[in-house]
Coordinates of C-alpha atoms and ligand atoms in Angstrom, one line a residue:
X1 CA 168.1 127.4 180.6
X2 CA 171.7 128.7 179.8
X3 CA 172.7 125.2 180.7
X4 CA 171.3 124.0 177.5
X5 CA 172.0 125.4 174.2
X6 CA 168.5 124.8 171.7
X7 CA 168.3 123.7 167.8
X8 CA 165.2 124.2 166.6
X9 CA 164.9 123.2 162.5
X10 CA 161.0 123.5 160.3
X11 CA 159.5 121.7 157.2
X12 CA 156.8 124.1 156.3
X13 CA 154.4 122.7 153.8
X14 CA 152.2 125.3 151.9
X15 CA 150.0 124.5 149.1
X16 CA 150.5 126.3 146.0
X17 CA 146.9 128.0 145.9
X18 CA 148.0 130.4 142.7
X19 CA 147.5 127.9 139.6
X20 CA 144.2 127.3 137.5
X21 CA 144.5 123.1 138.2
X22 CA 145.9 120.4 140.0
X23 CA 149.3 119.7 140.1
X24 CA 149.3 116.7 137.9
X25 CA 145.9 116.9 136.8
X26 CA 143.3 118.9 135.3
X27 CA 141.5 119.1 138.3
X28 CA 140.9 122.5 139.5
X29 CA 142.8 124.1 142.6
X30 CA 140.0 126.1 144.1
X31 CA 138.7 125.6 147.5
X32 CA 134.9 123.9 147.7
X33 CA 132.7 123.2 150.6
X34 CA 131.4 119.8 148.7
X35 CA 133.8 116.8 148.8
X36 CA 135.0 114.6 146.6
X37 CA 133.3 116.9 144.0
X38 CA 137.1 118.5 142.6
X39 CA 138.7 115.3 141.5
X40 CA 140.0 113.6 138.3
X41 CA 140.7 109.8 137.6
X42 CA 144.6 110.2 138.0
X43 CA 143.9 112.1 141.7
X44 CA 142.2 108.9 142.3
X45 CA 145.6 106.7 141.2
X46 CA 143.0 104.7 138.5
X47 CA 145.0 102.7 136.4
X48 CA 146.1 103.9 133.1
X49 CA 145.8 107.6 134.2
X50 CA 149.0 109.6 133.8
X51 CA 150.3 112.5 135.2
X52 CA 150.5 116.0 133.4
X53 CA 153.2 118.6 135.1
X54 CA 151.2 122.1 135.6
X55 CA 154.1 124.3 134.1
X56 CA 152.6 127.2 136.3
X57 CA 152.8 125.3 139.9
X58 CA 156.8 124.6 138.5
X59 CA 156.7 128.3 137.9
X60 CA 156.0 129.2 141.3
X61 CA 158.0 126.7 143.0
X62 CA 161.3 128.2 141.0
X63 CA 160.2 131.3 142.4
X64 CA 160.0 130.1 145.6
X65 CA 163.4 128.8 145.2
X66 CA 165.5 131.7 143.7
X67 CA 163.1 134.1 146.7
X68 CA 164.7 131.6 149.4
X69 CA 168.5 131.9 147.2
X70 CA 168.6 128.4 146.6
X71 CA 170.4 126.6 143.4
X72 CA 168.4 125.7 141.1
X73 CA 168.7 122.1 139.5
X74 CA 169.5 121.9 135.9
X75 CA 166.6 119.4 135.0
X76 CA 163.5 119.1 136.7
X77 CA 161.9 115.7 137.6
X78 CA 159.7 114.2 140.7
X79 CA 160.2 111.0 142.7
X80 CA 157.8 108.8 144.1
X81 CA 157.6 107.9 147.7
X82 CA 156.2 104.3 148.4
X83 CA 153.6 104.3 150.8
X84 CA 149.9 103.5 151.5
X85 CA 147.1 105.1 153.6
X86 CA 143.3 105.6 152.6
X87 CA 144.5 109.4 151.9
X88 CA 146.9 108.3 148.8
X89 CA 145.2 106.2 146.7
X90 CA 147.8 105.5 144.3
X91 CA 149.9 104.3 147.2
X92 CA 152.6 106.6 146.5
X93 CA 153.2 110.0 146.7
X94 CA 154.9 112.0 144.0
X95 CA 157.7 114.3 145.2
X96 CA 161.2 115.4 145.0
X97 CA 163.1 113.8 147.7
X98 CA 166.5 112.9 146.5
X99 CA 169.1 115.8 145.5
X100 CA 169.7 117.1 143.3
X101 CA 165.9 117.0 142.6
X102 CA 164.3 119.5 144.9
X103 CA 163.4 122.5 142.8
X104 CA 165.6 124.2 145.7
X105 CA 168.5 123.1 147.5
X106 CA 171.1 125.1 149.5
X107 CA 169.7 128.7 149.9
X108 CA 169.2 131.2 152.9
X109 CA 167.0 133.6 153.9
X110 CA 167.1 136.8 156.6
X111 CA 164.4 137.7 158.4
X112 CA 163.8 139.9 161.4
X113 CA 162.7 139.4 164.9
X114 CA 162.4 141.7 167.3
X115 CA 164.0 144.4 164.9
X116 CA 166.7 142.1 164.7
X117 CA 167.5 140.7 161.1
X118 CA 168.8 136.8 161.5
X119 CA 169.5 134.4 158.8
X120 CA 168.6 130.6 157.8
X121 CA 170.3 128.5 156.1
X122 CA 167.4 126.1 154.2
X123 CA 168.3 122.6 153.3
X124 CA 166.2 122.2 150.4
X125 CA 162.7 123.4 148.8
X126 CA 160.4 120.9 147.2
X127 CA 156.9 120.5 145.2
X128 CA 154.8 117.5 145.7
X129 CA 151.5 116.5 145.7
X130 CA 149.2 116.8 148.8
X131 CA 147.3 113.9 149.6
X132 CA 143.4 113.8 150.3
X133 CA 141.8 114.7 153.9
X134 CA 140.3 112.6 155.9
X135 CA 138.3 112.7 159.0
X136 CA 137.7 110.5 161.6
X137 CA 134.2 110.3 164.2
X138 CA 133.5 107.7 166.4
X139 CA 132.0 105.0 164.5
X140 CA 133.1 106.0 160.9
X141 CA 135.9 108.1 159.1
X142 CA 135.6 110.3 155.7
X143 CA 137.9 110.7 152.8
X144 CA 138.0 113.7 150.8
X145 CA 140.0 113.1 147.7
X146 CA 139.7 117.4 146.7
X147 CA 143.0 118.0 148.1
X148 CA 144.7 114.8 146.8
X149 CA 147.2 116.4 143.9
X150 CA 146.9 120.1 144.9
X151 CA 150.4 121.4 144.0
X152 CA 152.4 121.4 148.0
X153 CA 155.9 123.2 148.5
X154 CA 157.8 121.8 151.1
X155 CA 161.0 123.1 152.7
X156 CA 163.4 122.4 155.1
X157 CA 165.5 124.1 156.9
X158 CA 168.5 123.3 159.2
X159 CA 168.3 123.3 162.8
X160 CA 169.3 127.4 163.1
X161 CA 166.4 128.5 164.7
X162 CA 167.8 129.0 169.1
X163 CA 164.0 129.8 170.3
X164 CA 160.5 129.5 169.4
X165 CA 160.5 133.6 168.7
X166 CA 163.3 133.2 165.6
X167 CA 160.9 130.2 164.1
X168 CA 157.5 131.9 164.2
X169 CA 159.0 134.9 162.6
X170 CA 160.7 133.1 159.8
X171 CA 157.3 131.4 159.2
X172 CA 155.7 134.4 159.0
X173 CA 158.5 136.0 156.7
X174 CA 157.5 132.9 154.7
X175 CA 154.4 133.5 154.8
X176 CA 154.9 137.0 153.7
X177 CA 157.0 135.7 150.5
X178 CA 154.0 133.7 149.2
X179 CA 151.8 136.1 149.8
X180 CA 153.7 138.9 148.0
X181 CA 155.4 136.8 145.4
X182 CA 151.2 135.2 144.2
X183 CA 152.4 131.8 145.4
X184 CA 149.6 131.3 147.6
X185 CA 147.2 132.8 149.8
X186 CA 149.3 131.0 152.7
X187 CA 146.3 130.9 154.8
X188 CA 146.7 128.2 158.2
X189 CA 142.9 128.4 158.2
X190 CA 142.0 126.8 155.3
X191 CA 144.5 124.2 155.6
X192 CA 147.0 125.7 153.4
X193 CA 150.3 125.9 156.0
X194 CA 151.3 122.6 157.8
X195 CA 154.7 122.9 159.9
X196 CA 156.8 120.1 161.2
X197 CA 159.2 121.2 163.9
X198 CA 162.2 119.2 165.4
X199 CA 163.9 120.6 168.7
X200 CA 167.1 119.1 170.6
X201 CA 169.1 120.4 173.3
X202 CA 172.8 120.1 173.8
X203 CA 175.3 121.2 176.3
X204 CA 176.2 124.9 176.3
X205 CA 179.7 123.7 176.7
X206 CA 179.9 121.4 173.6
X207 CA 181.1 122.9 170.2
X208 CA 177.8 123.1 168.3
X209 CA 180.0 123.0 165.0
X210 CA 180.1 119.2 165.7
X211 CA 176.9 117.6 164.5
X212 CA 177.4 114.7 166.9
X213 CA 177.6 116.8 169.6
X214 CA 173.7 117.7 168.8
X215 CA 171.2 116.1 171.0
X216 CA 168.8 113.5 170.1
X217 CA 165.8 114.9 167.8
X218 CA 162.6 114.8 168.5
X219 CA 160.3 115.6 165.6
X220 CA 157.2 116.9 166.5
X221 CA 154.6 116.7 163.3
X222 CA 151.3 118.7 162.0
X223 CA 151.4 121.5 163.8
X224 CA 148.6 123.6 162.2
X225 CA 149.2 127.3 163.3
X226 CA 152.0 129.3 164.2
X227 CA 151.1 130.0 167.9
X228 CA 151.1 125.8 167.7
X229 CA 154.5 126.2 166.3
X230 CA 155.1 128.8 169.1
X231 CA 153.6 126.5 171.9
X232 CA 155.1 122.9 170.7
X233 CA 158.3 124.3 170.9
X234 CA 158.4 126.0 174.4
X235 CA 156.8 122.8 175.7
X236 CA 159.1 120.5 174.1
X237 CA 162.3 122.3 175.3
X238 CA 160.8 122.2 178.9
X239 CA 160.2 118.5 178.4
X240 CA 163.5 117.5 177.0
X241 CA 165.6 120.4 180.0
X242 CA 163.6 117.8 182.5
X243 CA 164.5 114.5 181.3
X244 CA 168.4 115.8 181.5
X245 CA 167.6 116.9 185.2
X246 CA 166.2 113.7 186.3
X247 CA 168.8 111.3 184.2
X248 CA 166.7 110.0 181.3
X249 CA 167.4 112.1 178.7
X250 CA 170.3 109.5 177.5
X251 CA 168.2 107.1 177.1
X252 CA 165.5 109.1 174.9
X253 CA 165.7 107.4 171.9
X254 CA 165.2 109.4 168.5
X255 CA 161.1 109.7 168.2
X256 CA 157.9 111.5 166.5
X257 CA 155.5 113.3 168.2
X258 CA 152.5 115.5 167.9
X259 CA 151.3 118.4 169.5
X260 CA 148.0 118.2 171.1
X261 CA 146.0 121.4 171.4
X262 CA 143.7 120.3 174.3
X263 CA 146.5 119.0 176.7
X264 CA 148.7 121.7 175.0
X265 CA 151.5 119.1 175.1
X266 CA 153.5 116.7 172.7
X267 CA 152.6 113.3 172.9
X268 CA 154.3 110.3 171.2
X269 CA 153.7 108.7 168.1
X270 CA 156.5 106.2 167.1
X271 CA 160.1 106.0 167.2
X272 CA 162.5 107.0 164.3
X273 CA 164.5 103.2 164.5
X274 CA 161.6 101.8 162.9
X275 CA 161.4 105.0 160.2
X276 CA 159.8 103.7 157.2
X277 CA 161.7 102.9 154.1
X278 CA 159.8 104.4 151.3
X279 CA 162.0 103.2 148.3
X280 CA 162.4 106.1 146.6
X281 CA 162.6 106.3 143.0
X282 CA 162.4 108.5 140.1
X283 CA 158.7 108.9 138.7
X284 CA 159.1 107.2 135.2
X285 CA 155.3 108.7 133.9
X286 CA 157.3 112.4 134.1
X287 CA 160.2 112.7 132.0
X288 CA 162.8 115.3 132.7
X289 CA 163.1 118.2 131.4
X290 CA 165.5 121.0 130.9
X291 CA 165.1 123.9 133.2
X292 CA 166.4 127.0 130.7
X293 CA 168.1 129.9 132.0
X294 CA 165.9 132.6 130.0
X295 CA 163.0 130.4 132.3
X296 CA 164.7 131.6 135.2
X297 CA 165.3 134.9 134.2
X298 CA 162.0 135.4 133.5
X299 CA 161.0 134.2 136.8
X300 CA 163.3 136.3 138.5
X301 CA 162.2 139.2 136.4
X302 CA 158.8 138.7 137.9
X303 CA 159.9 138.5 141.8
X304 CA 157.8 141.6 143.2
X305 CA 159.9 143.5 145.9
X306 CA 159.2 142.1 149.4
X307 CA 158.6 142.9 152.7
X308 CA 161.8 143.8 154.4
X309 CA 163.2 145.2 151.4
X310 CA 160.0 147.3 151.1
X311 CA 160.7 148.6 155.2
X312 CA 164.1 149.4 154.5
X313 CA 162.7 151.9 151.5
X314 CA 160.2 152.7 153.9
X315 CA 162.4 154.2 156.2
X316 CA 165.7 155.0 154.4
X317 CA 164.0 156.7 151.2
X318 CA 160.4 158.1 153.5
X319 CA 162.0 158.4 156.8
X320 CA 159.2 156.5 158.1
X321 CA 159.6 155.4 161.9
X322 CA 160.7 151.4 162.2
X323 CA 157.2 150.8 163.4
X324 CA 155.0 153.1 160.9
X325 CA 157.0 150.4 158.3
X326 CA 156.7 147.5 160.2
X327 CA 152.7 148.0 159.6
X328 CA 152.5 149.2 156.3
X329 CA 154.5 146.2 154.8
X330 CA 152.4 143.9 156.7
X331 CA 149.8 143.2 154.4
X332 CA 151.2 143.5 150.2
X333 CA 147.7 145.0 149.6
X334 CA 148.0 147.7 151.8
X335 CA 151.8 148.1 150.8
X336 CA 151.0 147.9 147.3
X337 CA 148.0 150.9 148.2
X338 CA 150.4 152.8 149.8
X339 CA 153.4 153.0 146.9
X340 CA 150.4 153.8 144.7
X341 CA 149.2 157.0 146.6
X342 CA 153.7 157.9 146.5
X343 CA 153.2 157.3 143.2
X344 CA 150.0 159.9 142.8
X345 CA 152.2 162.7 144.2
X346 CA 151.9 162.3 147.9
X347 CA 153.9 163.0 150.7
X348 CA 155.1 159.7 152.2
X349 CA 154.8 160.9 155.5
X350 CA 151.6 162.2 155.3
X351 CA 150.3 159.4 153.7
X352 CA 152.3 156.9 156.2
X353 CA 150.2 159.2 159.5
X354 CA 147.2 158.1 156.8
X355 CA 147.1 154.7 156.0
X356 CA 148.3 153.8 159.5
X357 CA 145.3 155.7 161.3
X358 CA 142.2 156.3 158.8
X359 CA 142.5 153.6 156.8
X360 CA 144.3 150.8 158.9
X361 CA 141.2 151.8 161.4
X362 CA 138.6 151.6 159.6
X363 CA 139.8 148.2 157.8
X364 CA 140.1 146.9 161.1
X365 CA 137.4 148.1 162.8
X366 CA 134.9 146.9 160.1
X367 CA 137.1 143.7 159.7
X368 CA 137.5 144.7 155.6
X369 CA 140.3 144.5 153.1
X370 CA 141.4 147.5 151.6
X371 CA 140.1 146.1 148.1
X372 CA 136.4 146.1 149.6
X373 CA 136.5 149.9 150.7
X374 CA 135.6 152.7 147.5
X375 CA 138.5 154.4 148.6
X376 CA 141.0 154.2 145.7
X377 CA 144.9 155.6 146.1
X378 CA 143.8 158.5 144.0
X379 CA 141.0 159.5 146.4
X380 CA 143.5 159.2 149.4
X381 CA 146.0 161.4 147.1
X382 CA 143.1 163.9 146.6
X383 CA 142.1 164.4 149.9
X384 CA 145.5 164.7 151.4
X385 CA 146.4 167.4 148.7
X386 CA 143.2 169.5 149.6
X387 CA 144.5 169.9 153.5
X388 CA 148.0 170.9 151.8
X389 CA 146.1 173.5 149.7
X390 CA 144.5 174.8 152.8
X391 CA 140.8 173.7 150.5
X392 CA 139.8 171.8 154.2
X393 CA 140.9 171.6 157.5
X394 CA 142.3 168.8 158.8
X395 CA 139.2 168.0 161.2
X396 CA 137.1 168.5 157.8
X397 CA 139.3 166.1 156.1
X398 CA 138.2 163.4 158.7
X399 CA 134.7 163.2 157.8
X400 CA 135.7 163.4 154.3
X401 CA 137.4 160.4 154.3
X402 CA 134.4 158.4 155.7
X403 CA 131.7 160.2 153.5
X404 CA 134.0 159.1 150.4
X405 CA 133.8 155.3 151.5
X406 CA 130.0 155.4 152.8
X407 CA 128.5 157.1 150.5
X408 CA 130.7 156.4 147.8
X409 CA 131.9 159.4 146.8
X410 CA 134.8 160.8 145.4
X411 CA 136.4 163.2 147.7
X412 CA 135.8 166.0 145.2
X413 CA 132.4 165.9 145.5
X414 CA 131.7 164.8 148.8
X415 CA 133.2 168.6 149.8
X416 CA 131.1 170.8 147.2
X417 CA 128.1 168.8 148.0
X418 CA 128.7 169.6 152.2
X419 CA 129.7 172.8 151.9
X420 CA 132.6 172.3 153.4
X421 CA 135.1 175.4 153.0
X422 CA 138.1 176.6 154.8
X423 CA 138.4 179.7 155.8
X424 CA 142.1 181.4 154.5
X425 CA 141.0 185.0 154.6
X426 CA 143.3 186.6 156.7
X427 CA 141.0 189.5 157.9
X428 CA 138.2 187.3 158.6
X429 CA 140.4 185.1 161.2
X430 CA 141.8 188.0 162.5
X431 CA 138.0 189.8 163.4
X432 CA 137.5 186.0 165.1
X433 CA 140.5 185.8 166.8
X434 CA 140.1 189.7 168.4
X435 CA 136.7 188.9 169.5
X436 CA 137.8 185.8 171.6
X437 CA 140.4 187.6 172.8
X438 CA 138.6 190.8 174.2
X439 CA 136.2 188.0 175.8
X440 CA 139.2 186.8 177.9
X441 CA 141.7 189.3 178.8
X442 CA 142.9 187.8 181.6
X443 CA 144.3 185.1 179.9
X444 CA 147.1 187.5 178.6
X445 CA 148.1 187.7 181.8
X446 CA 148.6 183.8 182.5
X447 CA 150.6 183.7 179.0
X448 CA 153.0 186.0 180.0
X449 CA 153.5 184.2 183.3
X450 CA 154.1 180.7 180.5
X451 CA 150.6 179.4 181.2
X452 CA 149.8 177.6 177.7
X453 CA 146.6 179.1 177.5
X454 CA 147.0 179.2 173.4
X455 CA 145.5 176.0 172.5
X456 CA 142.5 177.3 174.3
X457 CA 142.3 180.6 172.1
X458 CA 142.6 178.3 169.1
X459 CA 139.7 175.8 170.3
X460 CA 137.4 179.0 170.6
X461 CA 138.2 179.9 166.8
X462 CA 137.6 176.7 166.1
X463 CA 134.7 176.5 167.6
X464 CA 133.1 179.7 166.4
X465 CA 134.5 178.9 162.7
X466 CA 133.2 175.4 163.1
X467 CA 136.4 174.3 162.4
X468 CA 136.7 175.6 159.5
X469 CA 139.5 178.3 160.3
X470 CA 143.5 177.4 158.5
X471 CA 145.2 176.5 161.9
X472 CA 148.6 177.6 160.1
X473 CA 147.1 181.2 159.7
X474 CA 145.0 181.1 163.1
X475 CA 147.9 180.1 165.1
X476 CA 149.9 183.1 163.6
X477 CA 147.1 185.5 164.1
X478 CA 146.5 184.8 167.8
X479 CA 150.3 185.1 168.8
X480 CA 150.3 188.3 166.6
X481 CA 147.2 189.9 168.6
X482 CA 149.2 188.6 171.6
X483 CA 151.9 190.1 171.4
X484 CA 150.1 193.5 170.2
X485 CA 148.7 193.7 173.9
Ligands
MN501 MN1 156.5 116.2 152.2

């Protein structure tokens, strides 16, 4: 393997999911189960139908853009590419192909992997229209025209991804990005996230500073998931390290393949010397238009915080341990959940131990989101405050937590309704704690001699209090009337 140095570069497509309509119609962008039932004349390429930019899917694109630190172009305008299958009935596609089109070009973005933070340089980022679906049985194929003109964002990046790890987690630091920023739901199983990955290996010894040094690419296309991504990669390095072992790799010529998920291999599809030529040219139904710099301003006024910016306050400002972070920025709704309850007063560690136990449990073992649970941040807040003010035990706080979202409670009343107390009287613990003492003198003796037999005196207050004694004061009661005999 150290023979070979890898270059691994990804075009992720992901549909803009975040706007009312189409992107050049007035279609609307919402999932439906019926087809062809979401379409509009100029989806279907009729003639005389013109396109209508959505000002909101430009909107999200910028934001994409300035999110992956790419120049924006001074004037937005679209290009079509010339092509025809059954799945673009206009016989060209509307997109941005050509610099300085791109609503992106010449950004970077770090990411982490395996708690290490790496960087990618990205070639450009682009919106375009997606084309329609089609699927194919044995005697027949279907067209579904609802996804022909949903607003796509496709970017590139340059080949600086060295193994399949870095390119998974930059996808799903993508991922995050669209998800936090409202660009899209990013979700690979409705369709949303389509990845094209291209992997060549080179000599360790050359100087990979020299672009011709770079091995012949092989691009490997529609890869629908990121454990695809994951596997199309590993199989194609293996692929390409044993055509140099057996002499044939110099004459692989520059091709596209797929990934198959039955055979879990890449098989090959056609060769890149007869790549189409899609004459490009700039769409003349869309004329430019000024992109303003208060536009941008405002858009980068509206940039929410992300992810890894979101860990690093995690654990520089909360002291929250790499991994407690790791989760809680995982999902923006349960990050979002969690600034709210530091917000409400809480303490972030406490409230960290919280969501990444109770409520990362329960959401997982019921398969919810947080936003289906009656559990608000305020609720969470309150609880947590009554075990500070010693109102409930911790093990009282438990069952608090899951009367609040099964009954639908709020904490308040879920403990006046139970009767749940805690006891704080000093001279009440202290009668307790003599009793279960008395009842096992010899015990005294074993402490002395470092036995820990003190988590078994506090069990049996528990257990008599029904866990309703303060374990602060308990535990300093029981090593007093230790210490007394
Ligand atoms: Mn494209």
């Amino acid at each position: 393997m150290d023979k070979y140095k890898v270059l691994i570069g990804l075009e992720m497509h992901c549909e803009i999911s975040e706007t009312n309509t189409k992107v050049f119609s007035s279609a609307a962008n919402t999932y439906t189960d019926i087809p062809n039932s979401n379409i509009r004349p100029v989806d279907m390429g009729f003639p005389g139908t013109l396109p209508v930019v959505n000002k909101m899917a430009v909107e999200k694109a910028l934001m994409a853009s300035i999110a992956l630190n790419c120049k924006q172009p001074e004037y937005i305008y679209f290009e079509r590419k010339n092509y025809y299958y059954p799945d673009l009935p206009k016989g060209f596609q509307i997109t941005q192909e050509t610099k300085p089109a791109p609503v992106g070009i010449y950004g970077e973005l770090k990411y982490e992997v395996n708690s290490e933070i790496k960087k990618v340089r990205i070639n450009n980022i682009h919106l375009e229209e997606d084309a329609a679906s089609s699927d194919h049985y044995s005697k027949y194929s279907t067209i579904n025209y609802n996804r022909a003109g949903v607003p796509l964002l496709e970017l590139v990046t340059y080949p600086d991804f060295r193994n399949a790890d870095e390119a998974v987690a930059f996808l799903e630091a993508m991922r995050s990005i669209y998800q936090y920023a409202g660009i899209s739901e990013a979700d690979s199983r409705k369709g949303q996230i389509r990845c094209d990955v291209n992997v060549s290996i080179m000599d360790s010894s050359l100087d990979e500073a020299k672009e011709e040094n770079w091995g012949t690419k092989v691009e490997i296309k529609n890869v629908n998931s990121f454990g695809g991504v994951r596997d199309a990669i590993n199989y194609e390095i293996e692929r390409q390290i044993e055509l140099k072992r057996t002499g044939q790799y110099d004459s692989m010529e520059q091709q596209t393949r797929r990934w198959d998920e039955e055979s879990m291999s890449t098989i090959y599809m056609r060769s890149k010397v007869d790549a189409i030529d899609y004459k490009y040219f700039v769409e003349p139904n869309i004329p430019k238009f000024k992109i303003s710099s208060e536009w941008i301003e405002k858009i980068k006024s509206m940039i929410p915080v992300f992810a890894l910016e979101r860990k690093e306050k995690y654990i520089n400002e909360y002291g929250l341990s790499n991994y407690d972070a790791t989760i809680l920025v995982k999902e923006k709704s349960i990050s979002d959940f969690y600034d709210e309850t530091i917000f409400l007063g809480a303490d972030p560690k406490l409230s960290s131990n919280w969501m990444t136990t109770m409520v990362l449990g329960y959401l997982n073992k019921h398969e919810l989101n947080i936003s289906d649970i009656y559990l608000t941040p305020k609720m969470l807040v309150d609880i947590i405050k009554m075990i500070e003010e010693g109102k409930i035990s911790s093990k009282q706080s438990k069952d608090v937590f899951y009367k609040v979202i099964e009954d639908e409670k709020e904490p308040s009343k879920v403990v006046s309704e139970s009767g749940m107390k805690q006891i704080g009287d000093e001279d009440t613990i202290r009668k307790i704690v003599v009793e279960v003492i008395e009842a096992h003198l010899e015990l005294i003796e074993d402490y002395r001699k470092g036995k820990n037999v003190f988590d078994f005196f506090v069990g049996q207050v528990m257990k008599a209090t029904r866990g309703q004694a303060n374990p602060g004061i308990t535990a300093r009661i029981i090593k007093e009337e230790i210490d007394k005999r």
